[in-house]
Amino acid sequence: MAAADFELGLNSFGEVATDGDRVLSDAETVRLLVIEARLAESVGLDVFSLGEHYREGHNDSATPVLLAAAATATERIRLGTSVTVLSTNDPVRLYHEFATLDAVSNGRAQMVLGRASATESFPLFGYDLADYEQLFEEKLDLFLRLQRDEPVTWSGTVRSALVDQRLHPRMQPGGIPTWIGVGGSPSSVVRAARHGLPLMLAIIGGRPQRFAGHVDLYTKALEQFGHTPQPIGQHSLGLVADTDEEAVETWWRYWQPVAAALARERGFYKPDRTRYEAEIDHGALFVGSPETVAQKIARVARDLRLSRFDLKYDIMHLPRDARARTIELLGSEVAPRVRELLAKEPTNV
């Protein structure tokens, strides 16, 4: 892959922002996401993606609707999901929603499918966590069949069967770009390879290079399943500011309480300052000035043979001006610098 083709994008989970001392309402945050998608396009970023969550302070529960709104406010940037929880979605409904999004956006829709690290959607939509693996496997099979075949005849255990079914509006031949999101499970890596789908590594803590074994497994499995090489991407958290000091202090203020809550909920490490600075230095937080962040992205892109990097730029109560500055700097300064660095020392993709 040529360095000029390396993609940089943004991920949002629709987390509530602040404006001065005021916490924005849910509705204001939803409208802010459309503004930020337009800003991302104006500074030359490649992709704007939204997650799917059902937690307090998150406003990305109706992702296709939000992406359709962003489509009407933009012309070029690709619009996708940072995660779609396929296990608790109906593949037929998803097909209709994303085929419509692709039509509205003139072919700019894409998605990342995942099994869910947060499980609120299971009780919300009446699914049993005991069926976690089977739900994803069967629904993935059906969703890909709907994209790739016409008509579709399918039967399984997780929903009603289909017989010679054609859906409308139709997606483009072969469907939209569909990635598999992986948080660390080797079986998920092999699943992505078995279906010939691109791989998105969700790396939110620790050295990103520890995923090198997953990359090797993926490339070997693709070959064994008879598929051509596929893109590999990374999703990580961070903030870009004019100086390293500003970025480090701003992110710490808003990341620390979120990380502390996750530590209590999921048993993660407690977010002390020493550990935080280590995550910035050589871990999975991409926090700093444009040069600092660009150097780190380029280094990880070489080590993991990435063709795409998405920065998860919003976090609970982060001021809207800090969010906007991250978007501006990522597009105008970080992206061209990353491509310059990769041109000097390319990845092996």
Short mmCIF file of C-alpha atoms in Angstrom, two decimals:
data_model
loop_
_atom_site.label_atom_id
_atom_site.label_comp_id
_atom_site.label_asym_id
_atom_site.label_seq_id
_atom_site.Cartn_x
_atom_site.Cartn_y
_atom_site.Cartn_z
CA MET A 1 0.00 0.00 0.00
CA ALA A 2 1.31 3.43 -0.94
CA ALA A 3 1.71 5.87 1.95
CA ALA A 4 -0.61 8.29 0.15
CA ASP A 5 -3.39 5.71 0.47
CA PHE A 6 -3.11 5.37 4.25
CA GLU A 7 -6.48 6.36 5.75
CA LEU A 8 -7.13 8.37 8.89
CA GLY A 9 -10.55 8.68 10.43
CA LEU A 10 -12.55 9.52 13.52
CA ASN A 11 -14.66 7.42 15.87
CA SER A 12 -17.34 8.81 18.17
CA PHE A 13 -19.52 7.07 20.73
CA GLY A 14 -21.86 10.06 20.91
CA GLU A 15 -20.60 11.03 24.34
CA VAL A 16 -22.10 14.14 25.89
CA ALA A 17 -19.93 17.23 25.40
CA THR A 18 -19.64 20.45 27.35
CA ASP A 19 -19.60 24.09 26.26
CA GLY A 20 -17.91 26.21 28.87
CA ASP A 21 -19.38 25.15 32.20
CA ARG A 22 -22.57 23.81 30.62
CA VAL A 23 -23.21 20.16 29.84
CA LEU A 24 -24.87 19.83 26.46
CA SER A 25 -28.20 18.06 26.24
CA ASP A 26 -28.53 14.77 24.40
CA ALA A 27 -30.16 16.56 21.48
CA GLU A 28 -27.40 19.17 21.31
CA THR A 29 -24.77 16.44 21.33
CA VAL A 30 -26.55 14.65 18.48
CA ARG A 31 -26.51 17.84 16.42
CA LEU A 32 -22.86 18.39 17.34
CA LEU A 33 -21.96 15.04 15.79
CA VAL A 34 -23.27 16.22 12.41
CA ILE A 35 -21.25 19.43 12.76
CA GLU A 36 -18.16 17.38 13.57
CA ALA A 37 -18.67 15.10 10.56
CA ARG A 38 -18.78 18.18 8.35
CA LEU A 39 -15.64 19.54 10.03
CA ALA A 40 -13.86 16.20 9.54
CA GLU A 41 -14.59 16.35 5.82
CA SER A 42 -13.44 19.98 5.55
CA VAL A 43 -9.98 19.12 6.95
CA GLY A 44 -9.53 16.15 4.64
CA LEU A 45 -10.12 13.14 6.89
CA ASP A 46 -11.17 9.91 5.19
CA VAL A 47 -13.78 8.36 7.48
CA PHE A 48 -16.24 9.46 10.16
CA SER A 49 -17.66 6.61 12.25
CA LEU A 50 -20.17 6.26 15.07
CA GLY A 51 -20.56 3.48 17.60
CA GLU A 52 -23.63 1.78 19.05
CA HIS A 53 -24.13 2.03 22.80
CA TYR A 54 -27.00 2.08 25.28
CA ARG A 55 -25.33 3.72 28.27
CA GLU A 56 -25.88 6.93 30.17
CA GLY A 57 -24.22 9.83 28.40
CA HIS A 58 -23.93 8.08 25.02
CA ASN A 59 -26.11 9.17 22.11
CA ASP A 60 -25.17 6.73 19.34
CA SER A 61 -28.03 4.27 19.79
CA ALA A 62 -29.59 5.06 16.37
CA THR A 63 -26.39 5.02 14.33
CA PRO A 64 -27.88 4.72 10.80
CA VAL A 65 -30.10 7.75 11.46
CA LEU A 66 -27.14 9.82 12.64
CA LEU A 67 -25.02 8.74 9.69
CA ALA A 68 -27.82 9.63 7.27
CA ALA A 69 -27.95 13.09 8.83
CA ALA A 70 -24.18 13.38 8.39
CA ALA A 71 -24.55 12.23 4.77
CA THR A 72 -26.80 15.18 3.98
CA ALA A 73 -24.23 17.56 5.51
CA THR A 74 -21.21 16.16 3.64
CA GLU A 75 -20.21 15.15 0.14
CA ARG A 76 -16.98 13.11 0.21
CA ILE A 77 -16.09 11.63 3.57
CA ARG A 78 -16.97 7.97 4.08
CA LEU A 79 -19.51 7.28 6.81
CA GLY A 80 -19.49 4.15 8.91
CA THR A 81 -19.76 2.53 12.29
CA SER A 82 -16.99 2.14 14.82
CA VAL A 83 -19.01 -0.83 16.01
CA THR A 84 -22.39 -2.30 15.10
CA VAL A 85 -23.51 -4.87 17.65
CA LEU A 86 -24.61 -7.49 15.15
CA SER A 87 -25.55 -10.01 17.86
CA THR A 88 -28.55 -7.93 18.98
CA ASN A 89 -29.49 -6.48 15.58
CA ASP A 90 -31.60 -8.12 12.92
CA PRO A 91 -29.51 -8.63 9.75
CA VAL A 92 -32.47 -7.90 7.47
CA ARG A 93 -33.18 -4.59 9.20
CA LEU A 94 -29.47 -3.73 9.15
CA TYR A 95 -29.33 -4.43 5.44
CA HIS A 96 -32.27 -2.10 4.79
CA GLU A 97 -30.79 0.66 6.96
CA PHE A 98 -27.30 0.56 5.47
CA ALA A 99 -28.46 0.05 1.90
CA THR A 100 -30.54 3.20 2.38
CA LEU A 101 -27.59 5.03 3.96
CA ASP A 102 -25.39 3.98 1.06
CA ALA A 103 -27.96 5.32 -1.41
CA VAL A 104 -28.41 8.61 0.47
CA SER A 105 -24.65 9.12 0.74
CA ASN A 106 -23.96 8.10 -2.88
CA GLY A 107 -21.90 5.03 -2.01
CA ARG A 108 -20.08 6.24 1.12
CA ALA A 109 -21.47 3.79 3.70
CA GLN A 110 -19.38 1.20 5.53
CA MET A 111 -19.44 -0.58 8.87
CA VAL A 112 -17.53 -2.46 11.54
CA LEU A 113 -19.36 -5.46 13.00
CA GLY A 114 -18.68 -6.63 16.54
CA ARG A 115 -19.97 -9.03 19.19
CA ALA A 116 -20.15 -6.27 21.88
CA SER A 117 -17.80 -5.57 24.75
CA ALA A 118 -20.62 -3.72 26.55
CA THR A 119 -23.65 -5.96 26.88
CA GLU A 120 -26.53 -3.56 27.64
CA SER A 121 -28.16 -4.34 24.30
CA PHE A 122 -28.74 -8.00 25.21
CA PRO A 123 -31.38 -7.48 27.93
CA LEU A 124 -32.67 -4.35 26.18
CA PHE A 125 -33.64 -6.30 23.07
CA GLY A 126 -34.44 -9.60 24.77
CA TYR A 127 -31.34 -11.67 23.96
CA ASP A 128 -29.55 -14.15 26.19
CA LEU A 129 -25.84 -13.68 26.79
CA ALA A 130 -25.52 -17.46 26.80
CA ASP A 131 -26.12 -17.28 23.03
CA TYR A 132 -23.37 -14.68 22.54
CA GLU A 133 -21.27 -16.70 20.08
CA GLN A 134 -24.08 -18.38 18.15
CA LEU A 135 -25.95 -15.11 17.65
CA PHE A 136 -22.97 -13.44 16.06
CA GLU A 137 -21.94 -16.37 13.90
CA GLU A 138 -25.38 -17.00 12.39
CA LYS A 139 -26.24 -13.34 11.94
CA LEU A 140 -22.90 -12.63 10.29
CA ASP A 141 -23.52 -15.46 7.84
CA LEU A 142 -26.96 -14.09 6.98
CA PHE A 143 -25.84 -10.47 6.71
CA LEU A 144 -23.03 -11.36 4.32
CA ARG A 145 -25.35 -13.57 2.27
CA LEU A 146 -27.78 -10.65 1.96
CA GLN A 147 -24.96 -8.43 0.69
CA ARG A 148 -23.37 -10.93 -1.67
CA ASP A 149 -26.26 -13.05 -3.01
CA GLU A 150 -29.59 -12.39 -4.68
CA PRO A 151 -32.03 -13.89 -3.99
CA VAL A 152 -31.24 -15.34 -0.55
CA THR A 153 -32.52 -18.54 0.94
CA TRP A 154 -31.33 -19.04 4.51
CA SER A 155 -32.28 -20.84 7.70
CA GLY A 156 -30.84 -20.86 11.19
CA THR A 157 -31.77 -20.90 14.87
CA VAL A 158 -31.67 -17.19 15.76
CA ARG A 159 -34.42 -15.81 13.49
CA SER A 160 -37.01 -16.90 10.95
CA ALA A 161 -35.90 -18.45 7.65
CA LEU A 162 -35.78 -16.64 4.30
CA VAL A 163 -36.83 -18.18 0.99
CA ASP A 164 -35.82 -16.55 -2.32
CA GLN A 165 -35.82 -13.16 -0.61
CA ARG A 166 -34.80 -9.94 -2.37
CA LEU A 167 -34.35 -6.78 -0.32
CA HIS A 168 -34.71 -3.16 -1.46
CA PRO A 169 -33.10 -0.78 -1.90
CA ARG A 170 -30.30 -2.99 -3.18
CA MET A 171 -26.73 -2.34 -2.14
CA GLN A 172 -24.04 -2.04 -4.75
CA PRO A 173 -22.86 -5.46 -6.03
CA GLY A 174 -20.97 -7.26 -3.28
CA GLY A 175 -22.33 -4.98 -0.57
CA ILE A 176 -20.68 -2.17 1.37
CA PRO A 177 -17.22 -2.37 2.99
CA THR A 178 -17.74 -4.48 6.11
CA TRP A 179 -15.01 -4.91 8.72
CA ILE A 180 -14.86 -7.25 11.70
CA GLY A 181 -13.98 -5.54 14.96
CA VAL A 182 -11.66 -7.50 17.27
CA GLY A 183 -10.82 -6.70 20.86
CA GLY A 184 -8.32 -9.50 21.39
CA SER A 185 -9.98 -12.82 20.59
CA PRO A 186 -7.97 -15.00 18.16
CA SER A 187 -11.21 -16.76 17.15
CA SER A 188 -12.60 -13.42 15.95
CA VAL A 189 -9.43 -12.87 13.91
CA VAL A 190 -9.88 -16.25 12.23
CA ARG A 191 -13.57 -15.53 11.65
CA ALA A 192 -12.73 -12.31 9.80
CA ALA A 193 -10.23 -14.20 7.65
CA ARG A 194 -12.66 -17.04 6.95
CA HIS A 195 -15.18 -14.58 5.53
CA GLY A 196 -12.53 -12.56 3.69
CA LEU A 197 -13.35 -9.39 5.61
CA PRO A 198 -11.07 -6.51 6.69
CA LEU A 199 -9.89 -6.53 10.31
CA MET A 200 -10.33 -3.62 12.75
CA LEU A 201 -8.26 -3.93 15.94
CA ALA A 202 -9.84 -2.14 18.91
CA ILE A 203 -6.80 -1.34 21.06
CA ILE A 204 -7.71 0.66 24.16
CA GLY A 205 -4.89 -0.24 26.55
CA GLY A 206 -1.36 -1.62 26.62
CA ARG A 207 1.23 -1.69 23.87
CA PRO A 208 -0.43 -1.90 20.45
CA GLN A 209 2.47 -4.04 19.25
CA ARG A 210 1.19 -6.95 21.35
CA PHE A 211 -1.40 -7.40 18.57
CA ALA A 212 1.33 -8.31 16.07
CA GLY A 213 0.55 -11.99 16.62
CA HIS A 214 -3.08 -11.33 15.68
CA VAL A 215 -1.92 -9.67 12.47
CA ASP A 216 0.27 -12.67 11.61
CA LEU A 217 -2.60 -15.05 12.38
CA TYR A 218 -4.96 -13.01 10.20
CA THR A 219 -2.67 -12.84 7.17
CA LYS A 220 -1.89 -16.57 7.35
CA ALA A 221 -5.56 -17.47 7.79
CA LEU A 222 -6.57 -15.33 4.81
CA GLU A 223 -4.11 -17.25 2.67
CA GLN A 224 -5.28 -20.61 3.97
CA PHE A 225 -8.92 -19.74 3.27
CA GLY A 226 -7.99 -18.68 -0.25
CA HIS A 227 -8.71 -14.95 0.16
CA THR A 228 -6.68 -12.02 -1.11
CA PRO A 229 -4.97 -9.70 1.43
CA GLN A 230 -7.41 -7.41 3.24
CA PRO A 231 -7.00 -4.05 5.01
CA ILE A 232 -6.08 -3.92 8.69
CA GLY A 233 -7.12 -0.96 10.82
CA GLN A 234 -6.72 0.21 14.38
CA HIS A 235 -9.15 2.04 16.67
CA SER A 236 -7.66 3.81 19.71
CA LEU A 237 -8.45 6.73 21.98
CA GLY A 238 -6.79 10.11 22.09
CA LEU A 239 -6.68 13.86 21.73
CA VAL A 240 -4.59 16.23 19.64
CA ALA A 241 -3.79 19.75 20.87
CA ASP A 242 -1.32 22.45 19.92
CA THR A 243 1.21 21.28 22.51
CA ASP A 244 1.97 18.00 24.28
CA GLU A 245 1.37 19.60 27.67
CA GLU A 246 -2.07 20.91 26.73
CA ALA A 247 -3.12 17.57 25.26
CA VAL A 248 -1.87 15.52 28.23
CA GLU A 249 -3.51 17.74 30.85
CA THR A 250 -6.82 18.09 28.98
CA TRP A 251 -7.23 14.38 28.30
CA TRP A 252 -6.28 13.41 31.85
CA ARG A 253 -9.00 15.65 33.28
CA TYR A 254 -11.76 13.89 31.33
CA TRP A 255 -10.29 10.42 30.78
CA GLN A 256 -9.46 9.75 34.44
CA PRO A 257 -13.05 9.63 35.76
CA VAL A 258 -14.19 7.50 32.82
CA ALA A 259 -11.29 5.08 33.27
CA ALA A 260 -11.93 4.94 37.02
CA ALA A 261 -15.56 3.99 36.41
CA LEU A 262 -14.51 1.27 33.95
CA ALA A 263 -11.98 -0.03 36.46
CA ARG A 264 -14.76 -0.50 39.01
CA GLU A 265 -17.13 -2.00 36.44
CA ARG A 266 -14.82 -4.33 34.51
CA GLY A 267 -11.83 -4.84 36.77
CA PHE A 268 -9.43 -2.76 34.67
CA TYR A 269 -6.36 -1.15 36.22
CA LYS A 270 -6.91 2.00 38.27
CA PRO A 271 -6.02 5.08 36.21
CA ASP A 272 -3.15 6.60 38.20
CA ARG A 273 -1.02 9.32 36.65
CA THR A 274 2.06 7.12 36.17
CA ARG A 275 0.11 4.49 34.28
CA TYR A 276 -1.60 7.22 32.25
CA GLU A 277 1.69 8.73 31.12
CA ALA A 278 3.02 5.26 30.26
CA GLU A 279 -0.04 4.68 28.04
CA ILE A 280 0.74 7.91 26.23
CA ASP A 281 4.43 7.12 25.91
CA HIS A 282 4.22 3.57 24.57
CA GLY A 283 0.64 2.36 25.13
CA ALA A 284 -2.69 2.80 23.40
CA LEU A 285 -3.45 6.47 24.17
CA PHE A 286 -2.67 8.77 21.23
CA VAL A 287 -2.43 12.05 23.12
CA GLY A 288 -0.16 14.96 22.23
CA SER A 289 0.81 17.58 19.71
CA PRO A 290 0.39 16.85 16.00
CA GLU A 291 4.02 15.74 15.64
CA THR A 292 3.86 13.45 18.69
CA VAL A 293 0.65 11.78 17.57
CA ALA A 294 1.80 11.48 13.95
CA GLN A 295 5.05 9.79 14.97
CA LYS A 296 3.18 7.31 17.16
CA ILE A 297 0.57 6.48 14.50
CA ALA A 298 3.27 5.95 11.88
CA ARG A 299 5.27 3.71 14.21
CA VAL A 300 2.26 1.52 15.03
CA ALA A 301 1.18 1.46 11.38
CA ARG A 302 4.56 -0.03 10.44
CA ASP A 303 4.57 -2.54 13.30
CA LEU A 304 1.01 -3.80 12.69
CA ARG A 305 0.95 -3.34 8.90
CA LEU A 306 -2.02 -0.98 9.13
CA SER A 307 -3.76 0.66 6.21
CA ARG A 308 -6.13 2.71 8.42
CA PHE A 309 -6.11 4.39 11.81
CA ASP A 310 -9.24 5.75 13.53
CA LEU A 311 -8.99 8.04 16.55
CA LYS A 312 -11.79 7.84 19.11
CA TYR A 313 -11.83 11.55 19.89
CA ASP A 314 -14.81 12.07 22.21
CA ILE A 315 -14.99 11.21 25.90
CA MET A 316 -17.54 12.13 28.51
CA HIS A 317 -17.85 15.90 29.04
CA LEU A 318 -14.83 16.81 26.90
CA PRO A 319 -15.35 20.45 25.81
CA ARG A 320 -16.63 20.87 22.29
CA ASP A 321 -13.75 23.21 21.41
CA ALA A 322 -11.21 20.51 22.41
CA ARG A 323 -13.08 18.01 20.24
CA ALA A 324 -13.06 20.44 17.32
CA ARG A 325 -9.36 21.21 17.72
CA THR A 326 -8.54 17.49 17.68
CA ILE A 327 -10.47 17.08 14.43
CA GLU A 328 -8.82 20.11 12.84
CA LEU A 329 -5.29 19.08 13.78
CA LEU A 330 -5.79 15.42 12.90
CA GLY A 331 -6.83 16.35 9.38
CA SER A 332 -4.64 19.34 8.64
CA GLU A 333 -1.38 18.34 10.37
CA VAL A 334 -1.35 14.74 11.64
CA ALA A 335 -2.66 13.01 8.50
CA PRO A 336 -0.18 14.57 6.04
CA ARG A 337 2.69 14.04 8.47
CA VAL A 338 1.81 10.36 8.95
CA ARG A 339 1.80 9.84 5.19
CA GLU A 340 5.12 11.64 4.91
CA LEU A 341 6.65 9.40 7.58
CA LEU A 342 5.25 6.24 5.96
CA ALA A 343 6.58 7.31 2.57
CA LYS A 344 10.07 7.42 4.06
CA GLU A 345 9.69 4.03 5.76
CA PRO A 346 6.63 2.18 4.41
CA THR A 347 4.56 -0.51 6.08
CA ASN A 348 4.59 -4.04 4.70
CA VAL A 349 0.91 -4.00 3.68
#
